[in-house]
mmCIF entry with sequence, helices, sheets and N, C-alpha, C, O atoms, coordinates in Angstrom:
data_MODEL
# 
_entry.id   MODEL 
# 
_entity.id                         1 
_entity.type                       polymer 
_entity.pdbx_number_of_molecules   1 
# 
_entity_poly.entity_id                      1 
_entity_poly.type                           'polypeptide(L)' 
_entity_poly.nstd_linkage                   no 
_entity_poly.nstd_monomer                   no 
_entity_poly.pdbx_seq_one_letter_code       MPQMHPLLWTFLFSFSLICLAFTFTILFFSASKISPQKNSAKKPQLKNLNWKW 
_entity_poly.pdbx_seq_one_letter_code_can   MPQMHPLLWTFLFSFSLICLAFTFTILFFSASKISPQKNSAKKPQLKNLNWKW 
_entity_poly.pdbx_strand_id                 A 
# 
loop_
_entity_poly_seq.entity_id 
_entity_poly_seq.num 
_entity_poly_seq.mon_id 
_entity_poly_seq.hetero 
1 1  MET n 
1 2  PRO n 
1 3  GLN n 
1 4  MET n 
1 5  HIS n 
1 6  PRO n 
1 7  LEU n 
1 8  LEU n 
1 9  TRP n 
1 10 THR n 
1 11 PHE n 
1 12 LEU n 
1 13 PHE n 
1 14 SER n 
1 15 PHE n 
1 16 SER n 
1 17 LEU n 
1 18 ILE n 
1 19 CYS n 
1 20 LEU n 
1 21 ALA n 
1 22 PHE n 
1 23 THR n 
1 24 PHE n 
1 25 THR n 
1 26 ILE n 
1 27 LEU n 
1 28 PHE n 
1 29 PHE n 
1 30 SER n 
1 31 ALA n 
1 32 SER n 
1 33 LYS n 
1 34 ILE n 
1 35 SER n 
1 36 PRO n 
1 37 GLN n 
1 38 LYS n 
1 39 ASN n 
1 40 SER n 
1 41 ALA n 
1 42 LYS n 
1 43 LYS n 
1 44 PRO n 
1 45 GLN n 
1 46 LEU n 
1 47 LYS n 
1 48 ASN n 
1 49 LEU n 
1 50 ASN n 
1 51 TRP n 
1 52 LYS n 
1 53 TRP n 
# 
_struct_asym.id          A 
_struct_asym.entity_id   1 
# 
loop_
_struct_conf.conf_type_id 
_struct_conf.id 
_struct_conf.pdbx_PDB_helix_id 
_struct_conf.beg_label_comp_id 
_struct_conf.beg_label_asym_id 
_struct_conf.beg_label_seq_id 
_struct_conf.pdbx_beg_PDB_ins_code 
_struct_conf.end_label_comp_id 
_struct_conf.end_label_asym_id 
_struct_conf.end_label_seq_id 
_struct_conf.pdbx_end_PDB_ins_code 
_struct_conf.beg_auth_comp_id 
_struct_conf.beg_auth_asym_id 
_struct_conf.beg_auth_seq_id 
_struct_conf.end_auth_comp_id 
_struct_conf.end_auth_asym_id 
_struct_conf.end_auth_seq_id 
_struct_conf.pdbx_PDB_helix_class 
_struct_conf.details 
_struct_conf.pdbx_PDB_helix_length 
HELX_P HELX_P1 AA1 PRO A 6  ? ILE A 34 ? PRO A 6  ILE A 34 1 ? 29 
HELX_P HELX_P2 AA2 PRO A 36 ? LYS A 42 ? PRO A 36 LYS A 42 1 ? 7  
HELX_P HELX_P3 AA3 PRO A 44 ? LYS A 52 ? PRO A 44 LYS A 52 1 ? 9  
# 
_struct_conf_type.id          HELX_P 
_struct_conf_type.criteria    ? 
_struct_conf_type.reference   ? 
# 
loop_
_atom_site.group_PDB 
_atom_site.id 
_atom_site.type_symbol 
_atom_site.label_atom_id 
_atom_site.label_alt_id 
_atom_site.label_comp_id 
_atom_site.label_asym_id 
_atom_site.label_entity_id 
_atom_site.label_seq_id 
_atom_site.pdbx_PDB_ins_code 
_atom_site.Cartn_x 
_atom_site.Cartn_y 
_atom_site.Cartn_z 
_atom_site.occupancy 
_atom_site.B_iso_or_equiv 
_atom_site.pdbx_formal_charge 
_atom_site.auth_seq_id 
_atom_site.auth_comp_id 
_atom_site.auth_asym_id 
_atom_site.auth_atom_id 
_atom_site.pdbx_PDB_model_num 
ATOM 1   N N  . MET A 1 1  ? 94.476 416.169 70.075  1.00 0.00 ? 1  MET A N  1 
ATOM 2   C CA . MET A 1 1  ? 94.331 415.784 71.485  1.00 0.00 ? 1  MET A CA 1 
ATOM 3   C C  . MET A 1 1  ? 93.816 414.339 71.575  1.00 0.00 ? 1  MET A C  1 
ATOM 4   O O  . MET A 1 1  ? 92.695 414.059 71.151  1.00 0.00 ? 1  MET A O  1 
ATOM 5   N N  . PRO A 1 2  ? 94.613 413.436 72.115  1.00 0.00 ? 2  PRO A N  1 
ATOM 6   C CA . PRO A 1 2  ? 94.133 412.056 72.306  1.00 0.00 ? 2  PRO A CA 1 
ATOM 7   C C  . PRO A 1 2  ? 93.107 411.986 73.430  1.00 0.00 ? 2  PRO A C  1 
ATOM 8   O O  . PRO A 1 2  ? 93.283 412.591 74.487  1.00 0.00 ? 2  PRO A O  1 
ATOM 9   N N  . GLN A 1 3  ? 92.041 411.245 73.186  1.00 0.00 ? 3  GLN A N  1 
ATOM 10  C CA . GLN A 1 3  ? 90.984 411.158 74.189  1.00 0.00 ? 3  GLN A CA 1 
ATOM 11  C C  . GLN A 1 3  ? 91.444 410.278 75.352  1.00 0.00 ? 3  GLN A C  1 
ATOM 12  O O  . GLN A 1 3  ? 92.040 409.222 75.141  1.00 0.00 ? 3  GLN A O  1 
ATOM 13  N N  . MET A 1 4  ? 91.166 410.718 76.567  1.00 0.00 ? 4  MET A N  1 
ATOM 14  C CA . MET A 1 4  ? 91.616 409.979 77.739  1.00 0.00 ? 4  MET A CA 1 
ATOM 15  C C  . MET A 1 4  ? 90.676 408.816 78.029  1.00 0.00 ? 4  MET A C  1 
ATOM 16  O O  . MET A 1 4  ? 89.506 408.819 77.648  1.00 0.00 ? 4  MET A O  1 
ATOM 17  N N  . HIS A 1 5  ? 91.221 407.840 78.706  1.00 0.00 ? 5  HIS A N  1 
ATOM 18  C CA . HIS A 1 5  ? 90.433 406.666 79.075  1.00 0.00 ? 5  HIS A CA 1 
ATOM 19  C C  . HIS A 1 5  ? 89.433 407.036 80.173  1.00 0.00 ? 5  HIS A C  1 
ATOM 20  O O  . HIS A 1 5  ? 89.760 407.846 81.041  1.00 0.00 ? 5  HIS A O  1 
ATOM 21  N N  . PRO A 1 6  ? 88.230 406.469 80.159  1.00 0.00 ? 6  PRO A N  1 
ATOM 22  C CA . PRO A 1 6  ? 87.273 406.732 81.253  1.00 0.00 ? 6  PRO A CA 1 
ATOM 23  C C  . PRO A 1 6  ? 87.791 406.216 82.591  1.00 0.00 ? 6  PRO A C  1 
ATOM 24  O O  . PRO A 1 6  ? 87.490 406.781 83.643  1.00 0.00 ? 6  PRO A O  1 
ATOM 25  N N  . LEU A 1 7  ? 88.577 405.130 82.543  1.00 0.00 ? 7  LEU A N  1 
ATOM 26  C CA . LEU A 1 7  ? 89.169 404.628 83.789  1.00 0.00 ? 7  LEU A CA 1 
ATOM 27  C C  . LEU A 1 7  ? 90.127 405.659 84.375  1.00 0.00 ? 7  LEU A C  1 
ATOM 28  O O  . LEU A 1 7  ? 90.178 405.853 85.590  1.00 0.00 ? 7  LEU A O  1 
ATOM 29  N N  . LEU A 1 8  ? 90.886 406.319 83.501  1.00 0.00 ? 8  LEU A N  1 
ATOM 30  C CA . LEU A 1 8  ? 91.809 407.342 83.983  1.00 0.00 ? 8  LEU A CA 1 
ATOM 31  C C  . LEU A 1 8  ? 91.047 408.511 84.588  1.00 0.00 ? 8  LEU A C  1 
ATOM 32  O O  . LEU A 1 8  ? 91.457 409.070 85.605  1.00 0.00 ? 8  LEU A O  1 
ATOM 33  N N  . TRP A 1 9  ? 89.924 408.881 83.951  1.00 0.00 ? 9  TRP A N  1 
ATOM 34  C CA . TRP A 1 9  ? 89.117 409.974 84.497  1.00 0.00 ? 9  TRP A CA 1 
ATOM 35  C C  . TRP A 1 9  ? 88.597 409.619 85.884  1.00 0.00 ? 9  TRP A C  1 
ATOM 36  O O  . TRP A 1 9  ? 88.672 410.431 86.806  1.00 0.00 ? 9  TRP A O  1 
ATOM 37  N N  . THR A 1 10 ? 88.064 408.393 86.035  1.00 0.00 ? 10 THR A N  1 
ATOM 38  C CA . THR A 1 10 ? 87.547 407.984 87.346  1.00 0.00 ? 10 THR A CA 1 
ATOM 39  C C  . THR A 1 10 ? 88.672 407.935 88.368  1.00 0.00 ? 10 THR A C  1 
ATOM 40  O O  . THR A 1 10 ? 88.478 408.305 89.526  1.00 0.00 ? 10 THR A O  1 
ATOM 41  N N  . PHE A 1 11 ? 89.856 407.477 87.944  1.00 0.00 ? 11 PHE A N  1 
ATOM 42  C CA . PHE A 1 11 ? 90.988 407.426 88.864  1.00 0.00 ? 11 PHE A CA 1 
ATOM 43  C C  . PHE A 1 11 ? 91.386 408.825 89.317  1.00 0.00 ? 11 PHE A C  1 
ATOM 44  O O  . PHE A 1 11 ? 91.640 409.056 90.499  1.00 0.00 ? 11 PHE A O  1 
ATOM 45  N N  . LEU A 1 12 ? 91.437 409.757 88.367  1.00 0.00 ? 12 LEU A N  1 
ATOM 46  C CA . LEU A 1 12 ? 91.782 411.133 88.723  1.00 0.00 ? 12 LEU A CA 1 
ATOM 47  C C  . LEU A 1 12 ? 90.736 411.735 89.658  1.00 0.00 ? 12 LEU A C  1 
ATOM 48  O O  . LEU A 1 12 ? 91.074 412.430 90.616  1.00 0.00 ? 12 LEU A O  1 
ATOM 49  N N  . PHE A 1 13 ? 89.467 411.461 89.372  1.00 0.00 ? 13 PHE A N  1 
ATOM 50  C CA . PHE A 1 13 ? 88.398 412.008 90.197  1.00 0.00 ? 13 PHE A CA 1 
ATOM 51  C C  . PHE A 1 13 ? 88.470 411.459 91.617  1.00 0.00 ? 13 PHE A C  1 
ATOM 52  O O  . PHE A 1 13 ? 88.368 412.211 92.587  1.00 0.00 ? 13 PHE A O  1 
ATOM 53  N N  . SER A 1 14 ? 88.647 410.142 91.736  1.00 0.00 ? 14 SER A N  1 
ATOM 54  C CA . SER A 1 14 ? 88.729 409.538 93.068  1.00 0.00 ? 14 SER A CA 1 
ATOM 55  C C  . SER A 1 14 ? 89.977 410.027 93.796  1.00 0.00 ? 14 SER A C  1 
ATOM 56  O O  . SER A 1 14 ? 89.940 410.261 95.004  1.00 0.00 ? 14 SER A O  1 
ATOM 57  N N  . PHE A 1 15 ? 91.082 410.184 93.067  1.00 0.00 ? 15 PHE A N  1 
ATOM 58  C CA . PHE A 1 15 ? 92.316 410.655 93.685  1.00 0.00 ? 15 PHE A CA 1 
ATOM 59  C C  . PHE A 1 15 ? 92.157 412.074 94.226  1.00 0.00 ? 15 PHE A C  1 
ATOM 60  O O  . PHE A 1 15 ? 92.624 412.380 95.324  1.00 0.00 ? 15 PHE A O  1 
ATOM 61  N N  . SER A 1 16 ? 91.502 412.932 93.460  1.00 0.00 ? 16 SER A N  1 
ATOM 62  C CA . SER A 1 16 ? 91.277 414.310 93.914  1.00 0.00 ? 16 SER A CA 1 
ATOM 63  C C  . SER A 1 16 ? 90.354 414.325 95.132  1.00 0.00 ? 16 SER A C  1 
ATOM 64  O O  . SER A 1 16 ? 90.553 415.115 96.055  1.00 0.00 ? 16 SER A O  1 
ATOM 65  N N  . LEU A 1 17 ? 89.339 413.446 95.132  1.00 0.00 ? 17 LEU A N  1 
ATOM 66  C CA . LEU A 1 17 ? 88.443 413.381 96.287  1.00 0.00 ? 17 LEU A CA 1 
ATOM 67  C C  . LEU A 1 17 ? 89.199 412.923 97.521  1.00 0.00 ? 17 LEU A C  1 
ATOM 68  O O  . LEU A 1 17 ? 89.002 413.469 98.607  1.00 0.00 ? 17 LEU A O  1 
ATOM 69  N N  . ILE A 1 18 ? 90.063 411.928 97.367  1.00 0.00 ? 18 ILE A N  1 
ATOM 70  C CA . ILE A 1 18 ? 90.837 411.432 98.509  1.00 0.00 ? 18 ILE A CA 1 
ATOM 71  C C  . ILE A 1 18 ? 91.771 412.525 99.022  1.00 0.00 ? 18 ILE A C  1 
ATOM 72  O O  . ILE A 1 18 ? 91.919 412.708 100.230 1.00 0.00 ? 18 ILE A O  1 
ATOM 73  N N  . CYS A 1 19 ? 92.397 413.248 98.098  1.00 0.00 ? 19 CYS A N  1 
ATOM 74  C CA . CYS A 1 19 ? 93.293 414.338 98.508  1.00 0.00 ? 19 CYS A CA 1 
ATOM 75  C C  . CYS A 1 19 ? 92.519 415.421 99.256  1.00 0.00 ? 19 CYS A C  1 
ATOM 76  O O  . CYS A 1 19 ? 93.002 415.945 100.259 1.00 0.00 ? 19 CYS A O  1 
ATOM 77  N N  . LEU A 1 20 ? 91.333 415.756 98.779  1.00 0.00 ? 20 LEU A N  1 
ATOM 78  C CA . LEU A 1 20 ? 90.519 416.760 99.456  1.00 0.00 ? 20 LEU A CA 1 
ATOM 79  C C  . LEU A 1 20 ? 90.151 416.297 100.860 1.00 0.00 ? 20 LEU A C  1 
ATOM 80  O O  . LEU A 1 20 ? 90.264 417.062 101.817 1.00 0.00 ? 20 LEU A O  1 
ATOM 81  N N  . ALA A 1 21 ? 89.713 415.052 100.985 1.00 0.00 ? 21 ALA A N  1 
ATOM 82  C CA . ALA A 1 21 ? 89.350 414.532 102.306 1.00 0.00 ? 21 ALA A CA 1 
ATOM 83  C C  . ALA A 1 21 ? 90.566 414.524 103.225 1.00 0.00 ? 21 ALA A C  1 
ATOM 84  O O  . ALA A 1 21 ? 90.452 414.860 104.403 1.00 0.00 ? 21 ALA A O  1 
ATOM 85  N N  . PHE A 1 22 ? 91.729 414.143 102.699 1.00 0.00 ? 22 PHE A N  1 
ATOM 86  C CA . PHE A 1 22 ? 92.953 414.102 103.500 1.00 0.00 ? 22 PHE A CA 1 
ATOM 87  C C  . PHE A 1 22 ? 93.312 415.492 104.015 1.00 0.00 ? 22 PHE A C  1 
ATOM 88  O O  . PHE A 1 22 ? 93.617 415.663 105.196 1.00 0.00 ? 22 PHE A O  1 
ATOM 89  N N  . THR A 1 23 ? 93.274 416.494 103.119 1.00 0.00 ? 23 THR A N  1 
ATOM 90  C CA . THR A 1 23 ? 93.619 417.851 103.537 1.00 0.00 ? 23 THR A CA 1 
ATOM 91  C C  . THR A 1 23 ? 92.599 418.394 104.538 1.00 0.00 ? 23 THR A C  1 
ATOM 92  O O  . THR A 1 23 ? 92.964 419.096 105.481 1.00 0.00 ? 23 THR A O  1 
ATOM 93  N N  . PHE A 1 24 ? 91.302 418.065 104.328 1.00 0.00 ? 24 PHE A N  1 
ATOM 94  C CA . PHE A 1 24 ? 90.289 418.551 105.259 1.00 0.00 ? 24 PHE A CA 1 
ATOM 95  C C  . PHE A 1 24 ? 90.481 417.940 106.641 1.00 0.00 ? 24 PHE A C  1 
ATOM 96  O O  . PHE A 1 24 ? 90.333 418.632 107.648 1.00 0.00 ? 24 PHE A O  1 
ATOM 97  N N  . THR A 1 25 ? 90.811 416.640 106.701 1.00 0.00 ? 25 THR A N  1 
ATOM 98  C CA . THR A 1 25 ? 91.028 416.007 108.004 1.00 0.00 ? 25 THR A CA 1 
ATOM 99  C C  . THR A 1 25 ? 92.253 416.601 108.683 1.00 0.00 ? 25 THR A C  1 
ATOM 100 O O  . THR A 1 25 ? 92.237 416.834 109.892 1.00 0.00 ? 25 THR A O  1 
ATOM 101 N N  . ILE A 1 26 ? 93.315 416.848 107.925 1.00 0.00 ? 26 ILE A N  1 
ATOM 102 C CA . ILE A 1 26 ? 94.524 417.436 108.515 1.00 0.00 ? 26 ILE A CA 1 
ATOM 103 C C  . ILE A 1 26 ? 94.216 418.832 109.041 1.00 0.00 ? 26 ILE A C  1 
ATOM 104 O O  . ILE A 1 26 ? 94.636 419.185 110.143 1.00 0.00 ? 26 ILE A O  1 
ATOM 105 N N  . LEU A 1 27 ? 93.485 419.632 108.259 1.00 0.00 ? 27 LEU A N  1 
ATOM 106 C CA . LEU A 1 27 ? 93.126 420.977 108.708 1.00 0.00 ? 27 LEU A CA 1 
ATOM 107 C C  . LEU A 1 27 ? 92.252 420.915 109.952 1.00 0.00 ? 27 LEU A C  1 
ATOM 108 O O  . LEU A 1 27 ? 92.427 421.710 110.875 1.00 0.00 ? 27 LEU A O  1 
ATOM 109 N N  . PHE A 1 28 ? 91.310 419.972 109.980 1.00 0.00 ? 28 PHE A N  1 
ATOM 110 C CA . PHE A 1 28 ? 90.404 419.868 111.126 1.00 0.00 ? 28 PHE A CA 1 
ATOM 111 C C  . PHE A 1 28 ? 91.176 419.490 112.378 1.00 0.00 ? 28 PHE A C  1 
ATOM 112 O O  . PHE A 1 28 ? 90.958 420.071 113.441 1.00 0.00 ? 28 PHE A O  1 
ATOM 113 N N  . PHE A 1 29 ? 92.090 418.506 112.262 1.00 0.00 ? 29 PHE A N  1 
ATOM 114 C CA . PHE A 1 29 ? 92.846 418.076 113.435 1.00 0.00 ? 29 PHE A CA 1 
ATOM 115 C C  . PHE A 1 29 ? 93.778 419.180 113.911 1.00 0.00 ? 29 PHE A C  1 
ATOM 116 O O  . PHE A 1 29 ? 93.895 419.402 115.116 1.00 0.00 ? 29 PHE A O  1 
ATOM 117 N N  . SER A 1 30 ? 94.439 419.872 113.001 1.00 0.00 ? 30 SER A N  1 
ATOM 118 C CA . SER A 1 30 ? 95.349 420.946 113.394 1.00 0.00 ? 30 SER A CA 1 
ATOM 119 C C  . SER A 1 30 ? 94.571 422.096 114.027 1.00 0.00 ? 30 SER A C  1 
ATOM 120 O O  . SER A 1 30 ? 95.040 422.706 114.988 1.00 0.00 ? 30 SER A O  1 
ATOM 121 N N  . ALA A 1 31 ? 93.392 422.395 113.500 1.00 0.00 ? 31 ALA A N  1 
ATOM 122 C CA . ALA A 1 31 ? 92.584 423.471 114.075 1.00 0.00 ? 31 ALA A CA 1 
ATOM 123 C C  . ALA A 1 31 ? 92.094 423.079 115.463 1.00 0.00 ? 31 ALA A C  1 
ATOM 124 O O  . ALA A 1 31 ? 92.076 423.916 116.366 1.00 0.00 ? 31 ALA A O  1 
ATOM 125 N N  . SER A 1 32 ? 91.697 421.822 115.649 1.00 0.00 ? 32 SER A N  1 
ATOM 126 C CA . SER A 1 32 ? 91.213 421.386 116.955 1.00 0.00 ? 32 SER A CA 1 
ATOM 127 C C  . SER A 1 32 ? 92.363 421.371 117.957 1.00 0.00 ? 32 SER A C  1 
ATOM 128 O O  . SER A 1 32 ? 92.150 421.603 119.147 1.00 0.00 ? 32 SER A O  1 
ATOM 129 N N  . LYS A 1 33 ? 93.587 421.097 117.484 1.00 0.00 ? 33 LYS A N  1 
ATOM 130 C CA . LYS A 1 33 ? 94.725 421.107 118.398 1.00 0.00 ? 33 LYS A CA 1 
ATOM 131 C C  . LYS A 1 33 ? 95.124 422.533 118.753 1.00 0.00 ? 33 LYS A C  1 
ATOM 132 O O  . LYS A 1 33 ? 95.447 422.822 119.905 1.00 0.00 ? 33 LYS A O  1 
ATOM 133 N N  . ILE A 1 34 ? 95.104 423.428 117.761 1.00 0.00 ? 34 ILE A N  1 
ATOM 134 C CA . ILE A 1 34 ? 95.573 424.797 117.987 1.00 0.00 ? 34 ILE A CA 1 
ATOM 135 C C  . ILE A 1 34 ? 94.536 425.604 118.770 1.00 0.00 ? 34 ILE A C  1 
ATOM 136 O O  . ILE A 1 34 ? 94.866 426.226 119.779 1.00 0.00 ? 34 ILE A O  1 
ATOM 137 N N  . SER A 1 35 ? 93.290 425.593 118.308 1.00 0.00 ? 35 SER A N  1 
ATOM 138 C CA . SER A 1 35 ? 92.273 426.430 118.946 1.00 0.00 ? 35 SER A CA 1 
ATOM 139 C C  . SER A 1 35 ? 91.798 425.786 120.242 1.00 0.00 ? 35 SER A C  1 
ATOM 140 O O  . SER A 1 35 ? 91.447 424.606 120.237 1.00 0.00 ? 35 SER A O  1 
ATOM 141 N N  . PRO A 1 36 ? 91.774 426.518 121.350 1.00 0.00 ? 36 PRO A N  1 
ATOM 142 C CA . PRO A 1 36 ? 91.316 425.954 122.626 1.00 0.00 ? 36 PRO A CA 1 
ATOM 143 C C  . PRO A 1 36 ? 89.806 425.989 122.789 1.00 0.00 ? 36 PRO A C  1 
ATOM 144 O O  . PRO A 1 36 ? 89.294 425.617 123.845 1.00 0.00 ? 36 PRO A O  1 
ATOM 145 N N  . GLN A 1 37 ? 89.083 426.427 121.766 1.00 0.00 ? 37 GLN A N  1 
ATOM 146 C CA . GLN A 1 37 ? 87.629 426.523 121.899 1.00 0.00 ? 37 GLN A CA 1 
ATOM 147 C C  . GLN A 1 37 ? 87.008 425.138 122.037 1.00 0.00 ? 37 GLN A C  1 
ATOM 148 O O  . GLN A 1 37 ? 86.191 424.918 122.931 1.00 0.00 ? 37 GLN A O  1 
ATOM 149 N N  . LYS A 1 38 ? 87.385 424.194 121.158 1.00 0.00 ? 38 LYS A N  1 
ATOM 150 C CA . LYS A 1 38 ? 86.782 422.868 121.211 1.00 0.00 ? 38 LYS A CA 1 
ATOM 151 C C  . LYS A 1 38 ? 87.211 422.135 122.479 1.00 0.00 ? 38 LYS A C  1 
ATOM 152 O O  . LYS A 1 38 ? 86.405 421.432 123.090 1.00 0.00 ? 38 LYS A O  1 
ATOM 153 N N  . ASN A 1 39 ? 88.474 422.292 122.879 1.00 0.00 ? 39 ASN A N  1 
ATOM 154 C CA . ASN A 1 39 ? 88.935 421.613 124.086 1.00 0.00 ? 39 ASN A CA 1 
ATOM 155 C C  . ASN A 1 39 ? 88.202 422.141 125.315 1.00 0.00 ? 39 ASN A C  1 
ATOM 156 O O  . ASN A 1 39 ? 87.776 421.358 126.164 1.00 0.00 ? 39 ASN A O  1 
ATOM 157 N N  . SER A 1 40 ? 88.053 423.458 125.417 1.00 0.00 ? 40 SER A N  1 
ATOM 158 C CA . SER A 1 40 ? 87.355 424.027 126.570 1.00 0.00 ? 40 SER A CA 1 
ATOM 159 C C  . SER A 1 40 ? 85.877 423.657 126.528 1.00 0.00 ? 40 SER A C  1 
ATOM 160 O O  . SER A 1 40 ? 85.256 423.477 127.575 1.00 0.00 ? 40 SER A O  1 
ATOM 161 N N  . ALA A 1 41 ? 85.309 423.541 125.332 1.00 0.00 ? 41 ALA A N  1 
ATOM 162 C CA . ALA A 1 41 ? 83.904 423.152 125.229 1.00 0.00 ? 41 ALA A CA 1 
ATOM 163 C C  . ALA A 1 41 ? 83.728 421.679 125.574 1.00 0.00 ? 41 ALA A C  1 
ATOM 164 O O  . ALA A 1 41 ? 82.694 421.286 126.114 1.00 0.00 ? 41 ALA A O  1 
ATOM 165 N N  . LYS A 1 42 ? 84.728 420.867 125.266 1.00 0.00 ? 42 LYS A N  1 
ATOM 166 C CA . LYS A 1 42 ? 84.600 419.438 125.539 1.00 0.00 ? 42 LYS A CA 1 
ATOM 167 C C  . LYS A 1 42 ? 84.804 419.149 127.022 1.00 0.00 ? 42 LYS A C  1 
ATOM 168 O O  . LYS A 1 42 ? 83.989 418.452 127.627 1.00 0.00 ? 42 LYS A O  1 
ATOM 169 N N  . LYS A 1 43 ? 85.871 419.668 127.619 1.00 0.00 ? 43 LYS A N  1 
ATOM 170 C CA . LYS A 1 43 ? 86.185 419.314 129.004 1.00 0.00 ? 43 LYS A CA 1 
ATOM 171 C C  . LYS A 1 43 ? 86.504 420.548 129.839 1.00 0.00 ? 43 LYS A C  1 
ATOM 172 O O  . LYS A 1 43 ? 87.671 420.781 130.155 1.00 0.00 ? 43 LYS A O  1 
ATOM 173 N N  . PRO A 1 44 ? 85.506 421.345 130.206 1.00 0.00 ? 44 PRO A N  1 
ATOM 174 C CA . PRO A 1 44 ? 85.754 422.427 131.158 1.00 0.00 ? 44 PRO A CA 1 
ATOM 175 C C  . PRO A 1 44 ? 85.734 421.919 132.596 1.00 0.00 ? 44 PRO A C  1 
ATOM 176 O O  . PRO A 1 44 ? 86.317 422.541 133.485 1.00 0.00 ? 44 PRO A O  1 
ATOM 177 N N  . GLN A 1 45 ? 85.056 420.778 132.828 1.00 0.00 ? 45 GLN A N  1 
ATOM 178 C CA . GLN A 1 45 ? 84.962 420.235 134.179 1.00 0.00 ? 45 GLN A CA 1 
ATOM 179 C C  . GLN A 1 45 ? 86.320 419.721 134.650 1.00 0.00 ? 45 GLN A C  1 
ATOM 180 O O  . GLN A 1 45 ? 86.665 419.868 135.822 1.00 0.00 ? 45 GLN A O  1 
ATOM 181 N N  . LEU A 1 46 ? 87.082 419.128 133.758 1.00 0.00 ? 46 LEU A N  1 
ATOM 182 C CA . LEU A 1 46 ? 88.392 418.617 134.142 1.00 0.00 ? 46 LEU A CA 1 
ATOM 183 C C  . LEU A 1 46 ? 89.300 419.764 134.584 1.00 0.00 ? 46 LEU A C  1 
ATOM 184 O O  . LEU A 1 46 ? 90.038 419.636 135.561 1.00 0.00 ? 46 LEU A O  1 
ATOM 185 N N  . LYS A 1 47 ? 89.242 420.878 133.865 1.00 0.00 ? 47 LYS A N  1 
ATOM 186 C CA . LYS A 1 47 ? 90.069 422.023 134.257 1.00 0.00 ? 47 LYS A CA 1 
ATOM 187 C C  . LYS A 1 47 ? 89.640 422.556 135.620 1.00 0.00 ? 47 LYS A C  1 
ATOM 188 O O  . LYS A 1 47 ? 90.484 422.899 136.448 1.00 0.00 ? 47 LYS A O  1 
ATOM 189 N N  . ASN A 1 48 ? 88.338 422.628 135.854 1.00 0.00 ? 48 ASN A N  1 
ATOM 190 C CA . ASN A 1 48 ? 87.862 423.112 137.145 1.00 0.00 ? 48 ASN A CA 1 
ATOM 191 C C  . ASN A 1 48 ? 88.284 422.173 138.272 1.00 0.00 ? 48 ASN A C  1 
ATOM 192 O O  . ASN A 1 48 ? 88.674 422.623 139.349 1.00 0.00 ? 48 ASN A O  1 
ATOM 193 N N  . LEU A 1 49 ? 88.203 420.876 138.019 1.00 0.00 ? 49 LEU A N  1 
ATOM 194 C CA . LEU A 1 49 ? 88.603 419.911 139.041 1.00 0.00 ? 49 LEU A CA 1 
ATOM 195 C C  . LEU A 1 49 ? 90.092 420.036 139.337 1.00 0.00 ? 49 LEU A C  1 
ATOM 196 O O  . LEU A 1 49 ? 90.494 420.013 140.500 1.00 0.00 ? 49 LEU A O  1 
ATOM 197 N N  . ASN A 1 50 ? 90.905 420.168 138.310 1.00 0.00 ? 50 ASN A N  1 
ATOM 198 C CA . ASN A 1 50 ? 92.340 420.325 138.526 1.00 0.00 ? 50 ASN A CA 1 
ATOM 199 C C  . ASN A 1 50 ? 92.635 421.627 139.272 1.00 0.00 ? 50 ASN A C  1 
ATOM 200 O O  . ASN A 1 50 ? 93.526 421.670 140.120 1.00 0.00 ? 50 ASN A O  1 
ATOM 201 N N  . TRP A 1 51 ? 91.902 422.669 138.961 1.00 0.00 ? 51 TRP A N  1 
ATOM 202 C CA . TRP A 1 51 ? 92.122 423.939 139.644 1.00 0.00 ? 51 TRP A CA 1 
ATOM 203 C C  . TRP A 1 51 ? 91.739 423.837 141.120 1.00 0.00 ? 51 TRP A C  1 
ATOM 204 O O  . TRP A 1 51 ? 92.416 424.405 141.977 1.00 0.00 ? 51 TRP A O  1 
ATOM 205 N N  . LYS A 1 52 ? 90.649 423.111 141.422 1.00 0.00 ? 52 LYS A N  1 
ATOM 206 C CA . LYS A 1 52 ? 90.240 422.960 142.816 1.00 0.00 ? 52 LYS A CA 1 
ATOM 207 C C  . LYS A 1 52 ? 91.238 422.114 143.596 1.00 0.00 ? 52 LYS A C  1 
ATOM 208 O O  . LYS A 1 52 ? 91.564 422.432 144.740 1.00 0.00 ? 52 LYS A O  1 
ATOM 209 N N  . TRP A 1 53 ? 91.718 421.050 142.988 1.00 0.00 ? 53 TRP A N  1 
ATOM 210 C CA . TRP A 1 53 ? 92.687 420.215 143.697 1.00 0.00 ? 53 TRP A CA 1 
ATOM 211 C C  . TRP A 1 53 ? 93.996 420.979 143.899 1.00 0.00 ? 53 TRP A C  1 
ATOM 212 O O  . TRP A 1 53 ? 94.941 420.444 144.479 1.00 0.00 ? 53 TRP A O  1 
# 
């Protein structure tokens, strides 16, 4: 087994971290778009105003 370069190890580690952050952000945005809990918690007043008008 040839020993890997430390630069390659750091590159792989940083790449995996970036991929994890990317997937987490995509999951967070898709969940916030799909689930109406955050939207209703953020702006329930706008819905009430639209309903009154």
